[in-house]
JSON list of C-alpha atoms and ligand atoms in Angstrom, two decimals:
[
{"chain": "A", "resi": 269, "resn": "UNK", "atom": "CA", "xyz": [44.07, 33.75, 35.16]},
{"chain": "A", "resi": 270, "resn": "UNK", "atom": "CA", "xyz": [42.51, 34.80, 32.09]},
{"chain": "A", "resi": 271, "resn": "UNK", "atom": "CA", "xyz": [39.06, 34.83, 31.29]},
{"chain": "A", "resi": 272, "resn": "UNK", "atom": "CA", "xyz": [37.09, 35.73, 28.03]},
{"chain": "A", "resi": 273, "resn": "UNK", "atom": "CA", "xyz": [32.95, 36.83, 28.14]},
{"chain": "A", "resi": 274, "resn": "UNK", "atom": "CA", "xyz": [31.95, 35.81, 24.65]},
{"chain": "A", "resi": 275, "resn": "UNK", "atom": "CA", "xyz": [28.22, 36.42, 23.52]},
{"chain": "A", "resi": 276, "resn": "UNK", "atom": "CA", "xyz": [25.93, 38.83, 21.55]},
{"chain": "A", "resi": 277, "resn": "UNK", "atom": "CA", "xyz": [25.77, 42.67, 22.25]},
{"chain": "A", "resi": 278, "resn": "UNK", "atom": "CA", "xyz": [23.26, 43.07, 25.29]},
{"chain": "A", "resi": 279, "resn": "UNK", "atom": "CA", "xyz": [23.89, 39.30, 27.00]},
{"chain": "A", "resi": 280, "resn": "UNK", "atom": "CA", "xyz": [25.58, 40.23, 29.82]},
{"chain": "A", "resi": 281, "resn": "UNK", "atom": "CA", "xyz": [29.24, 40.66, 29.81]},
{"chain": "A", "resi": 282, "resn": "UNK", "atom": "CA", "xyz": [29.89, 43.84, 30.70]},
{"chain": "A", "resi": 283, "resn": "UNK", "atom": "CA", "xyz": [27.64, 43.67, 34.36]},
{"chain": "A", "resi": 284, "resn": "UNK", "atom": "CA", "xyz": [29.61, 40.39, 34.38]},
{"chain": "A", "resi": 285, "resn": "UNK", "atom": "CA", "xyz": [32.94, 41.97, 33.84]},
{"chain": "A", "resi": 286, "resn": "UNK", "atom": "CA", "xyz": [31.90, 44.99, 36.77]},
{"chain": "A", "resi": 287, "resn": "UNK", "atom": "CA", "xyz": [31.10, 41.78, 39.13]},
{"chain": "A", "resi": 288, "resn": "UNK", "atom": "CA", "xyz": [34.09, 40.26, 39.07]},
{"chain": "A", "resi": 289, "resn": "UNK", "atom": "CA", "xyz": [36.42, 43.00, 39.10]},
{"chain": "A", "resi": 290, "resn": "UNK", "atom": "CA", "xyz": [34.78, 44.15, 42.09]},
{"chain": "A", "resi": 291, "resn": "UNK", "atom": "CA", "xyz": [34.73, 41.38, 43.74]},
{"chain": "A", "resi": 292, "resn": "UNK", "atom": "CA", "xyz": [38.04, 39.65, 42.61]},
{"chain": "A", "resi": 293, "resn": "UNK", "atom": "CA", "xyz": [41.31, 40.56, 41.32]},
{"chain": "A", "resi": 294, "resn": "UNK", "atom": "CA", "xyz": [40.51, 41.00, 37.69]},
{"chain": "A", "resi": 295, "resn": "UNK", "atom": "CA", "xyz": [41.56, 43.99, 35.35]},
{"chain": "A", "resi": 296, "resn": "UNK", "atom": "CA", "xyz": [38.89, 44.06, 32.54]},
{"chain": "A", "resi": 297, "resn": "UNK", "atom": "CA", "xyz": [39.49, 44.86, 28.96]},
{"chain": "A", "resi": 298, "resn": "UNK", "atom": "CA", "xyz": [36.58, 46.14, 27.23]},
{"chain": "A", "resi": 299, "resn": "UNK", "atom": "CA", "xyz": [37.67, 46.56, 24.02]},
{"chain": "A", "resi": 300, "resn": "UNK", "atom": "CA", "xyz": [34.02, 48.85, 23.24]},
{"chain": "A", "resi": 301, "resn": "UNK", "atom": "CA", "xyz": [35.09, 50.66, 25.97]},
{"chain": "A", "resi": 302, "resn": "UNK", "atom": "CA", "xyz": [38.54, 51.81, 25.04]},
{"chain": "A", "resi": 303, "resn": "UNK", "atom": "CA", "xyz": [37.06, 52.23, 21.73]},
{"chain": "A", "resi": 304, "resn": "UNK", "atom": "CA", "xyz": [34.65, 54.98, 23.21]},
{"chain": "A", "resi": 305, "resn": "UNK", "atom": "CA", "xyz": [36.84, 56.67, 24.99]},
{"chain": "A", "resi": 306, "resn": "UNK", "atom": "CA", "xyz": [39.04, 56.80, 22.12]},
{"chain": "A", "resi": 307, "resn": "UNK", "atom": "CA", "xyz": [36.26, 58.54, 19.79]},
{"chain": "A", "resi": 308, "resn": "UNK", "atom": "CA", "xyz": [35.89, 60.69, 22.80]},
{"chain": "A", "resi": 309, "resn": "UNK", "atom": "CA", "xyz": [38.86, 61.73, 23.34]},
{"chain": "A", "resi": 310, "resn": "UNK", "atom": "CA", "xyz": [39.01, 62.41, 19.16]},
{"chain": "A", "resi": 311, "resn": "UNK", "atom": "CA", "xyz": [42.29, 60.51, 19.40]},
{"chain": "A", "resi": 312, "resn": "UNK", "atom": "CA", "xyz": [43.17, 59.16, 15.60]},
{"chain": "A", "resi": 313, "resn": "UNK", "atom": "CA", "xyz": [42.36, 55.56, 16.58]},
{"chain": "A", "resi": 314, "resn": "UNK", "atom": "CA", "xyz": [38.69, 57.14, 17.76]},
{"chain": "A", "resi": 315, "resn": "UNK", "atom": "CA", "xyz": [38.09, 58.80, 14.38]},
{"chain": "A", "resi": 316, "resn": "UNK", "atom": "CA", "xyz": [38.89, 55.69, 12.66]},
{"chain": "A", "resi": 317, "resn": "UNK", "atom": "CA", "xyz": [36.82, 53.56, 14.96]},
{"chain": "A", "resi": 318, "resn": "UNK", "atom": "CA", "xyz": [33.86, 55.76, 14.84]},
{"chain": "A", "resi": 319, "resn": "UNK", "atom": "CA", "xyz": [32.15, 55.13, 11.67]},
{"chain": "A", "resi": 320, "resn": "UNK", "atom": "CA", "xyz": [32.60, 51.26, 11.73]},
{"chain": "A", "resi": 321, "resn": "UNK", "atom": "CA", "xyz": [30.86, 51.75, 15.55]},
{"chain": "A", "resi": 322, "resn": "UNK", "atom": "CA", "xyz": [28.00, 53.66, 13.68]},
{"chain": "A", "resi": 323, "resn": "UNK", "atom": "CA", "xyz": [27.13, 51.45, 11.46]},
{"chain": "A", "resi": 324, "resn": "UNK", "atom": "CA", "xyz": [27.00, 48.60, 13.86]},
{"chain": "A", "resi": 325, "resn": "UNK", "atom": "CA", "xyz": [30.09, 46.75, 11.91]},
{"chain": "A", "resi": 326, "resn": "UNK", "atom": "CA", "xyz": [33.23, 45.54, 13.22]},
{"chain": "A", "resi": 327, "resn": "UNK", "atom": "CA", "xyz": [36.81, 47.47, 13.47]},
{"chain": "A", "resi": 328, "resn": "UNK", "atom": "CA", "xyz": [39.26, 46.02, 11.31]},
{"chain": "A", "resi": 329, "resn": "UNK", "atom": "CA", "xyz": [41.11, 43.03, 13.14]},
{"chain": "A", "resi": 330, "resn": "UNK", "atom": "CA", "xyz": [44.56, 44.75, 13.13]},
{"chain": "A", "resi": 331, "resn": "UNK", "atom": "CA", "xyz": [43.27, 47.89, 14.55]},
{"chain": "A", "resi": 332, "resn": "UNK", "atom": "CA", "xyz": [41.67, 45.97, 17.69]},
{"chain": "A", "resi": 333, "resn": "UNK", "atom": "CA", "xyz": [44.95, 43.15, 17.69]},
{"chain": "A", "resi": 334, "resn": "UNK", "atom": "CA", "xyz": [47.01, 46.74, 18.02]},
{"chain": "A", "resi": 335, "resn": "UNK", "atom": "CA", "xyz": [45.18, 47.79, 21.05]},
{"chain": "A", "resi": 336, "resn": "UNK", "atom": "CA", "xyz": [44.86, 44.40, 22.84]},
{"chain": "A", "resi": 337, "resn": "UNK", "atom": "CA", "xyz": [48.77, 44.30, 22.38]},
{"chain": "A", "resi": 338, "resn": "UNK", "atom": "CA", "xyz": [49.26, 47.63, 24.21]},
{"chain": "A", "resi": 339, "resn": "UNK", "atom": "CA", "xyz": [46.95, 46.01, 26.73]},
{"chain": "A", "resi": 340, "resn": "UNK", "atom": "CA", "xyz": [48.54, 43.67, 27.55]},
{"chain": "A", "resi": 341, "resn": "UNK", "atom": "CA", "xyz": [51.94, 44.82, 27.12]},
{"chain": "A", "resi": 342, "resn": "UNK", "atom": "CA", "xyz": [50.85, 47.57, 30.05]},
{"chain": "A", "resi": 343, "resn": "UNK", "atom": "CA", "xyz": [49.30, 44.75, 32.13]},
{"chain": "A", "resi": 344, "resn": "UNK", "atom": "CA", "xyz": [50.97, 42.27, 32.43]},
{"chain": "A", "resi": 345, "resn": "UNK", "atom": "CA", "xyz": [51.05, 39.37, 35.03]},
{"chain": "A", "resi": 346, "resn": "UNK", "atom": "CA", "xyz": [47.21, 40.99, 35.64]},
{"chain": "A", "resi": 347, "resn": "UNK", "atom": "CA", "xyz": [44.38, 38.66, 35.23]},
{"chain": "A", "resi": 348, "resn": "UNK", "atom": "CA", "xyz": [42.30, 39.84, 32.76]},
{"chain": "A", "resi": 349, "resn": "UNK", "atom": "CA", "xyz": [38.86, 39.83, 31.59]},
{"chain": "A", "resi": 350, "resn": "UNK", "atom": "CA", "xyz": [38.63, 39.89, 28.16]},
{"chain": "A", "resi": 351, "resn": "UNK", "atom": "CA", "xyz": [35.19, 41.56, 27.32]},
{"chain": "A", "resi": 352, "resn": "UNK", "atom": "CA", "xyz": [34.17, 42.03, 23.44]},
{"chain": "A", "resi": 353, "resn": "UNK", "atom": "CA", "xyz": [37.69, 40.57, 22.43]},
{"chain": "A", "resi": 354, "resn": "UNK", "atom": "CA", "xyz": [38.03, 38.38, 20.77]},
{"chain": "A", "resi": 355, "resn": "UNK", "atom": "CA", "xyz": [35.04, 38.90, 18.12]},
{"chain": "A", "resi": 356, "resn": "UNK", "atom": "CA", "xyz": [36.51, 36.72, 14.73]},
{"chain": "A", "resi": 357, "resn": "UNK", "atom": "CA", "xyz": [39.09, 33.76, 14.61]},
{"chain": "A", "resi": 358, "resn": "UNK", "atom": "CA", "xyz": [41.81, 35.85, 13.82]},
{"chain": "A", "resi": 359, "resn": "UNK", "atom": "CA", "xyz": [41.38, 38.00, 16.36]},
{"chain": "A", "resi": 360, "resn": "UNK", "atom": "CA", "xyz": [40.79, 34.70, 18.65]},
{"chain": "A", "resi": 361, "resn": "UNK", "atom": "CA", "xyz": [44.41, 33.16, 17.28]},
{"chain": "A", "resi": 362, "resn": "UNK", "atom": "CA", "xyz": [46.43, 36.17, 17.73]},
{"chain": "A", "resi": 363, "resn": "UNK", "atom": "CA", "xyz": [45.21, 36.45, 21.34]},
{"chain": "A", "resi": 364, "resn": "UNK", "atom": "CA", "xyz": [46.58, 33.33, 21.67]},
{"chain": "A", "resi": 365, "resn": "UNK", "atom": "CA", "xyz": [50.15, 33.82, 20.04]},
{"chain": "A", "resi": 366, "resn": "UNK", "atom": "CA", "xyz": [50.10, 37.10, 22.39]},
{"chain": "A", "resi": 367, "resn": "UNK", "atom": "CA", "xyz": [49.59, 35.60, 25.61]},
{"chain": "A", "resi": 368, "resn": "UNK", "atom": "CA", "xyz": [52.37, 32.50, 24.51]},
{"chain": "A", "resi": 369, "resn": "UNK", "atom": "CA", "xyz": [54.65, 35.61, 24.32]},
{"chain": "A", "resi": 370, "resn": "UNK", "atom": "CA", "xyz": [54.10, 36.45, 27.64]},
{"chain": "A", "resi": 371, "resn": "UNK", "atom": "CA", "xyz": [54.22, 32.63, 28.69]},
{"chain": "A", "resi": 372, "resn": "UNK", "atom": "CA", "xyz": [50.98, 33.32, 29.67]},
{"chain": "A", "resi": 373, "resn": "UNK", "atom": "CA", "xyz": [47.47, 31.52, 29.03]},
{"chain": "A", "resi": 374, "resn": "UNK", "atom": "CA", "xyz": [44.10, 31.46, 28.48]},
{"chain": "A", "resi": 375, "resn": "UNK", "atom": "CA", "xyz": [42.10, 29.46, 31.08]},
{"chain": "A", "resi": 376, "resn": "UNK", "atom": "CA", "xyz": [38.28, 29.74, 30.23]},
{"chain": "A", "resi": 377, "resn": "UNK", "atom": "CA", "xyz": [36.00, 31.07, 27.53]},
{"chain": "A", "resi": 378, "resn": "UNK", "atom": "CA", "xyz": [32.57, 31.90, 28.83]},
{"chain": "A", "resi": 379, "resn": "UNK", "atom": "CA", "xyz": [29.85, 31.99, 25.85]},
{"chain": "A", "resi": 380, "resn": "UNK", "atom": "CA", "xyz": [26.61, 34.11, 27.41]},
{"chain": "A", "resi": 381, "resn": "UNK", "atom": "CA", "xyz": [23.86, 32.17, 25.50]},
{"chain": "A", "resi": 382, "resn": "UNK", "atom": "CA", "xyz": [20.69, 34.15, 25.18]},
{"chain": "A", "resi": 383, "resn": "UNK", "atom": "CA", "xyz": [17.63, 34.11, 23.37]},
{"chain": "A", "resi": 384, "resn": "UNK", "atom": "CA", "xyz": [18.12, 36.99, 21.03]},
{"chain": "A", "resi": 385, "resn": "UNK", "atom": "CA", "xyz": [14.49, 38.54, 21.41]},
{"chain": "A", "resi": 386, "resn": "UNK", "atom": "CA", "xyz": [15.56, 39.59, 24.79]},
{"chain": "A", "resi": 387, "resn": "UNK", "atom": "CA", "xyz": [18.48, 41.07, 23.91]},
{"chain": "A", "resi": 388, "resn": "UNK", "atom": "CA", "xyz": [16.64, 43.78, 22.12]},
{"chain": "A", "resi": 389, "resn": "UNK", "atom": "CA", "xyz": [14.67, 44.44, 24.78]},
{"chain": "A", "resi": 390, "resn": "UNK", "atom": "CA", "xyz": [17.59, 44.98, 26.87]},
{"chain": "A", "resi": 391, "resn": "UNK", "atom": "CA", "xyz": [19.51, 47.17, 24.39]},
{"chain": "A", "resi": 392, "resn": "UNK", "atom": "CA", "xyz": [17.21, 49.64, 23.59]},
{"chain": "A", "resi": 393, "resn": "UNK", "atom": "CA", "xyz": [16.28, 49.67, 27.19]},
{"chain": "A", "resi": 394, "resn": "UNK", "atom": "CA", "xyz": [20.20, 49.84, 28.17]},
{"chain": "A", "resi": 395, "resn": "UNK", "atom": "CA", "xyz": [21.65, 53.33, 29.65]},
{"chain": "A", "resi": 396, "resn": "UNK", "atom": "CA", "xyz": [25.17, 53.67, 30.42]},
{"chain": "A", "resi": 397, "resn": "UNK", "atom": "CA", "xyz": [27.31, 55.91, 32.60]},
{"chain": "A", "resi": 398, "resn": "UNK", "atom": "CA", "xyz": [29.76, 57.45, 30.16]},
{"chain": "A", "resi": 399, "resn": "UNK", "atom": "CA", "xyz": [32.33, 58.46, 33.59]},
{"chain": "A", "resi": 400, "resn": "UNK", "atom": "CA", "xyz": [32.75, 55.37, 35.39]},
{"chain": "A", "resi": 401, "resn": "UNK", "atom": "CA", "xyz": [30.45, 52.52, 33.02]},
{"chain": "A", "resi": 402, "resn": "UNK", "atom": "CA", "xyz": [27.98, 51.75, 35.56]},
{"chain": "A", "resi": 403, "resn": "UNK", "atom": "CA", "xyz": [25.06, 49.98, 33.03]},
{"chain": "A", "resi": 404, "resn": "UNK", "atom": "CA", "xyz": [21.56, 50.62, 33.84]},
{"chain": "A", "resi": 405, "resn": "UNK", "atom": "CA", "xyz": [18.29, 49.54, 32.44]},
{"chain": "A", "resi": 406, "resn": "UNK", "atom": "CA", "xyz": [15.43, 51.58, 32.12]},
{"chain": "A", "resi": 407, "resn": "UNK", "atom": "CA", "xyz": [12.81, 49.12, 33.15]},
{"chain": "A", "resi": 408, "resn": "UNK", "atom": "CA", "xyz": [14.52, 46.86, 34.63]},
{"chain": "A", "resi": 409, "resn": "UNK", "atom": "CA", "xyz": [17.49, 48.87, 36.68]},
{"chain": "A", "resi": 410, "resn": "UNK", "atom": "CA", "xyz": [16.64, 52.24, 36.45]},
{"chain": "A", "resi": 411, "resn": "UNK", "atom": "CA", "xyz": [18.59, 55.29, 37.24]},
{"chain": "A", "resi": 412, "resn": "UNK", "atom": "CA", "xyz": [17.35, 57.49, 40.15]},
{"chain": "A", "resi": 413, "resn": "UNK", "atom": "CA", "xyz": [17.52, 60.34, 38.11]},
{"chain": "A", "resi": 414, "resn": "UNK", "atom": "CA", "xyz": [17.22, 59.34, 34.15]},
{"chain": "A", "resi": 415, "resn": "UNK", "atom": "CA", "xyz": [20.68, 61.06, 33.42]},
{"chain": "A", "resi": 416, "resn": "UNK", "atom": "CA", "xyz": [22.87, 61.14, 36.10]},
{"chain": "A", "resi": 417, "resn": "UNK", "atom": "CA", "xyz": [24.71, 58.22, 37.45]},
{"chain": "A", "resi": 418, "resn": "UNK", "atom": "CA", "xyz": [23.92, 56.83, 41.34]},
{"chain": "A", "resi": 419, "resn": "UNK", "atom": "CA", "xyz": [27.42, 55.61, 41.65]},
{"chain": "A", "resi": 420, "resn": "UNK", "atom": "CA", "xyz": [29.75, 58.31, 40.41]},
{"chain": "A", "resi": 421, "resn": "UNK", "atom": "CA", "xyz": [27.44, 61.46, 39.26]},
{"chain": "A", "resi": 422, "resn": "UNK", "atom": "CA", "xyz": [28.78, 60.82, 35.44]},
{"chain": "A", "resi": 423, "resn": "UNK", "atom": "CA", "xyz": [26.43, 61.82, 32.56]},
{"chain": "A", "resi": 424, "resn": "UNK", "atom": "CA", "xyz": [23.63, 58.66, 31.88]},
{"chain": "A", "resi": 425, "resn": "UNK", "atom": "CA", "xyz": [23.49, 58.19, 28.29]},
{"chain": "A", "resi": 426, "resn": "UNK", "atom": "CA", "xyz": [21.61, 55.82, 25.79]},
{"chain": "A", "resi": 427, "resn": "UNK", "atom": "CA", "xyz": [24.46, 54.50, 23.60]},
{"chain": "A", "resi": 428, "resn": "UNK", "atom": "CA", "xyz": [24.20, 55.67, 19.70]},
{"chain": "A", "resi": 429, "resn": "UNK", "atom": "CA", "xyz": [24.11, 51.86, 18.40]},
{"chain": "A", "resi": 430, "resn": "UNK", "atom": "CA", "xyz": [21.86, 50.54, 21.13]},
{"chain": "A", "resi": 431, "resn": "UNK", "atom": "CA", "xyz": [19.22, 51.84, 18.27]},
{"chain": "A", "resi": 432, "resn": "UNK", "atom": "CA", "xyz": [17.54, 49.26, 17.08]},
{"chain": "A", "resi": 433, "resn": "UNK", "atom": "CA", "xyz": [18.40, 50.23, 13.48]},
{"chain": "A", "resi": 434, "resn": "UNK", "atom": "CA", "xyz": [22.03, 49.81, 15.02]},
{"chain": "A", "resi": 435, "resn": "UNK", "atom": "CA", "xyz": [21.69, 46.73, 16.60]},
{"chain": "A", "resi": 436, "resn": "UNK", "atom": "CA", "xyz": [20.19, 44.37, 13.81]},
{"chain": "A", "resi": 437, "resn": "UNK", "atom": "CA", "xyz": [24.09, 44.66, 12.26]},
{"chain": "A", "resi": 438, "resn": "UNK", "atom": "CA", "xyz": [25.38, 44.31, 15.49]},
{"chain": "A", "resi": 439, "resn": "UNK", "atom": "CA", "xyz": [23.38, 41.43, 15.37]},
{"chain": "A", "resi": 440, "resn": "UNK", "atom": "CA", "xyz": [24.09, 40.09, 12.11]},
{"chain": "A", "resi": 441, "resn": "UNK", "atom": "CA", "xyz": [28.07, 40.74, 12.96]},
{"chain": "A", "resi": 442, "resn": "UNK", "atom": "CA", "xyz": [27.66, 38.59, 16.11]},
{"chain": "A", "resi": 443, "resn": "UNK", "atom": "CA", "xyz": [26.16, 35.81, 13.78]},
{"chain": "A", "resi": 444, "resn": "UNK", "atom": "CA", "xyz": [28.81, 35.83, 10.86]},
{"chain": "A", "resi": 445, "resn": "UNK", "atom": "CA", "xyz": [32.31, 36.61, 12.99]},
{"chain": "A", "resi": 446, "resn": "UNK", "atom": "CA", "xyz": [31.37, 35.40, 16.67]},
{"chain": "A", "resi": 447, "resn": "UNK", "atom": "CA", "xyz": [29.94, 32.59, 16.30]},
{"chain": "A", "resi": 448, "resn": "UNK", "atom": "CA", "xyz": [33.03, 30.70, 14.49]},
{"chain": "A", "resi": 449, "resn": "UNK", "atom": "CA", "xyz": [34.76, 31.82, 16.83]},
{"chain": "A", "resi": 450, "resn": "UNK", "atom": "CA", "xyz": [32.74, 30.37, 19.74]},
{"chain": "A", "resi": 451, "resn": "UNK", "atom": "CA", "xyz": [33.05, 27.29, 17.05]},
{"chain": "A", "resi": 452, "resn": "UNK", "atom": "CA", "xyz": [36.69, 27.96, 16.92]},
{"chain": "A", "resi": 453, "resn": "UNK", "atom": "CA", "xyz": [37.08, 27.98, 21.09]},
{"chain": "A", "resi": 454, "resn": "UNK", "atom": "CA", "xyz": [34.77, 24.56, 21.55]},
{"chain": "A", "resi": 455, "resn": "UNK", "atom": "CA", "xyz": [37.37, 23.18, 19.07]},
{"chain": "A", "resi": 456, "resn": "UNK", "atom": "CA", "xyz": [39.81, 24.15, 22.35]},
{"chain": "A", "resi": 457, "resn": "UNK", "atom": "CA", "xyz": [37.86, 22.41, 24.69]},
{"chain": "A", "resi": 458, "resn": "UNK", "atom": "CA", "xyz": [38.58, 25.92, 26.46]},
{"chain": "A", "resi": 459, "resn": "UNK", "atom": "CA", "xyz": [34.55, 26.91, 25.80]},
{"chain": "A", "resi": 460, "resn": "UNK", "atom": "CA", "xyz": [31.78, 26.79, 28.82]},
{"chain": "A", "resi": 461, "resn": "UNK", "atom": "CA", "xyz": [28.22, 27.90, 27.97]},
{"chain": "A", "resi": 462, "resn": "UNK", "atom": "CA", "xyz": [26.49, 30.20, 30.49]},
{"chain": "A", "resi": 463, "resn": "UNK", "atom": "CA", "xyz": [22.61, 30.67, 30.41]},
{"chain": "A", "resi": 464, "resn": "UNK", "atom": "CA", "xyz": [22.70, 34.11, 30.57]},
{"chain": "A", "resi": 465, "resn": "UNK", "atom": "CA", "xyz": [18.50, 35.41, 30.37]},
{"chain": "A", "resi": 466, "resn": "UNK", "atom": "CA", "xyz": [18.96, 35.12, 33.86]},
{"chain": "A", "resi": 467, "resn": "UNK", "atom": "CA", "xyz": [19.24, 37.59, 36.12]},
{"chain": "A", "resi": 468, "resn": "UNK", "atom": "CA", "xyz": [22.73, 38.47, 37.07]},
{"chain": "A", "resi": 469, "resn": "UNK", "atom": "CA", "xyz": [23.43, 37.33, 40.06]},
{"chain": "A", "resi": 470, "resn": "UNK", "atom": "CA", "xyz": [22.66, 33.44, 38.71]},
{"chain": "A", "resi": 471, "resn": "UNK", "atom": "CA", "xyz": [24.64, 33.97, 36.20]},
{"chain": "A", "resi": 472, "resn": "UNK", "atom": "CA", "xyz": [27.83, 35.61, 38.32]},
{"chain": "A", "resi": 473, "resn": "UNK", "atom": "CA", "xyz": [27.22, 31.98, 40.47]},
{"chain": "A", "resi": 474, "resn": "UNK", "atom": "CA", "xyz": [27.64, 29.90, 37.33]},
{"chain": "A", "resi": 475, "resn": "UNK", "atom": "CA", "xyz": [30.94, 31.63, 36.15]},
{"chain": "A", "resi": 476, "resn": "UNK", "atom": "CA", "xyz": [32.28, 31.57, 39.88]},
{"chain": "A", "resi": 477, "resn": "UNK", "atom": "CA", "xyz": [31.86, 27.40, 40.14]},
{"chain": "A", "resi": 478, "resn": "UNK", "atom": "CA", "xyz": [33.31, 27.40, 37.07]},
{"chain": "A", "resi": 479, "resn": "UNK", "atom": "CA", "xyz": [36.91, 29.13, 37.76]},
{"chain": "A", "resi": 480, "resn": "UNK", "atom": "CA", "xyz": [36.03, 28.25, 41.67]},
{"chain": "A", "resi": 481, "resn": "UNK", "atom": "CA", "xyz": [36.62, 31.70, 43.14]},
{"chain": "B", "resi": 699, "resn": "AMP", "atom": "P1", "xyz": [30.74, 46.57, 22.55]},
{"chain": "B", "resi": 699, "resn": "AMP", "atom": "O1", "xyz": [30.77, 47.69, 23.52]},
{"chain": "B", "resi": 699, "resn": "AMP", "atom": "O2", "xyz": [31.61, 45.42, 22.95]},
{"chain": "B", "resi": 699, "resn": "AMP", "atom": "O3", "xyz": [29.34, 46.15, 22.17]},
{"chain": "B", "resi": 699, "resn": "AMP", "atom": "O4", "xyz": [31.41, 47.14, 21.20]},
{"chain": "B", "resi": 699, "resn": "AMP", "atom": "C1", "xyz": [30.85, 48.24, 20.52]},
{"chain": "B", "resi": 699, "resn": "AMP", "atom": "C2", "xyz": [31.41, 48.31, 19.10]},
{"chain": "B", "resi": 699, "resn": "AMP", "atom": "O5", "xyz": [32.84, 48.45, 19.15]},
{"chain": "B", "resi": 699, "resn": "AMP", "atom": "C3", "xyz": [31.17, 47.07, 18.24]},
{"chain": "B", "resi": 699, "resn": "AMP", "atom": "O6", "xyz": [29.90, 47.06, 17.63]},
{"chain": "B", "resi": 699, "resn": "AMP", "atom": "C4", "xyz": [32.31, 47.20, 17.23]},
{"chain": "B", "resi": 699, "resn": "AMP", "atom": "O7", "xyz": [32.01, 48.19, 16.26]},
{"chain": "B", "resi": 699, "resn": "AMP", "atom": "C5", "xyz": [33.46, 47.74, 18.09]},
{"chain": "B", "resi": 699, "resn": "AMP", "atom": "N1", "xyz": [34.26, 46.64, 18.67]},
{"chain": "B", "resi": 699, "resn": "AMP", "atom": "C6", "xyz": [34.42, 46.36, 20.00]},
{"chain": "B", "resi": 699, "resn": "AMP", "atom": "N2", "xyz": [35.21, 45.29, 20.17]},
{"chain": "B", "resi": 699, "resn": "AMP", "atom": "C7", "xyz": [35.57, 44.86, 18.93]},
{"chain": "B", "resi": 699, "resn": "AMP", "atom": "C8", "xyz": [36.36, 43.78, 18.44]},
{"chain": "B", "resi": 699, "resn": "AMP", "atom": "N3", "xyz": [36.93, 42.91, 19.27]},
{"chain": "B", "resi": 699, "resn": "AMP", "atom": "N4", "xyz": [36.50, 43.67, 17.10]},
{"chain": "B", "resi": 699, "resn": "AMP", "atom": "C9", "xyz": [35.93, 44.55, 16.25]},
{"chain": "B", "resi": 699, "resn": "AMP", "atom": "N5", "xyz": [35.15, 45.57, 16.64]},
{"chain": "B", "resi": 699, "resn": "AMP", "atom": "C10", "xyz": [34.97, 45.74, 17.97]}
]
């Protein structure tokens, strides 16, 4: 099975993604994620990557096509999560030509809907482990100790474009790429809207009668 979490920066996916592939057989790409350990790593791919993630924009679309590719390639028969990927049409249609290769397909597309002036709140409140991605909040979910993980000991960190100066492109990116794509996927009929400002566990329910887990 293959699943995509579609939605703004901050709505949800990636605790989402960590339910699910905890709790079912899932492997999750998080294309973010792969790009952050590239940049720290300071693999070539990282160094290119970096200064788009800076300023908040989006990585060219054959730069992230490349990586899903190798993804995939390396995982396949896996059911995958597809978290932050696809983010523009093209993107969205070349997922689709990649899984036909692999006479494979995609089953769902789960847009988070969320009202965007909580999303700020939960970004610049957001801390992440950097070791094994455990995602915090610091009102809400809190960290025993403000910069060290409770499930792995990893280094808690407040990611560089969760600044709100960051995320108002993120934002903006969201609004011009991502949303014709979510256009593009309700053209599939493949599209299911989740109300994600609630709290996670209601929204892990409404994925799980979706794909009836
Ligand atoms: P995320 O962790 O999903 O919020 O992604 C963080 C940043 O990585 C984004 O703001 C983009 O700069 C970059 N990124 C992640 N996924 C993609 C994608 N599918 N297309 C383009 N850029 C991406």
């Amino acid at each position: 099975m293959n699943i995509i979490f579609i939605g703004a920066p901050g709505s949800g996916k990636g605790t989402q993604s960590r339910e699910f592939i905890e709790k079912y057989k899932f492997v999750q790409l998080s294309t973010g994620d792969l790009l952050r350990s590239a940049i720290a790593a300071g693999t070539v791919l990282g160094l290119e990557a970096k200064s788009f993630m800076d300023q908040g924009k989006l990585v060219p679309d054959d730069v992230m096509i490349g990586i899903v590719k190798d993804y995939l390639e390396a995982n396949k028969g896996k059911s995958v999560i597809f978290d932050g990927f696809p983010r523009t049409v093209e993107q969205a249609k070349s997922l689709a030509s990649m899984l036909n290769q692999q006479n494979s397909i995609l089953d769902k597309v789960f847009y988070f809907k969320i009202n965007p002036l909580i999303l700020i709140e939960r970004l610049t409140g957001r801390r992440v482990c950097t070791k094994c991605g455990e995602i915090y909040h610091v009102k809400t979910k809190p960290s025993k100790n403000e910069f060290v993980c409770d499930v792995c000991g990893g280094s808690v960190v407040h990611r560089s474009d969760d600044k709100e100066s960051v995320i108002v492109e993120r934002l903006a990116q969201f609004e011009k790429n991502t949303g014709p794509t979510i256009e593009y996927y309700k053209s599939t009929g493949l599209l299911v809207e989740i109300e994600s400002s609630l709290a996670p566990e209601l929204v892990f329910k409404q994925i799980q009668k979706v794909i009836a887990l």
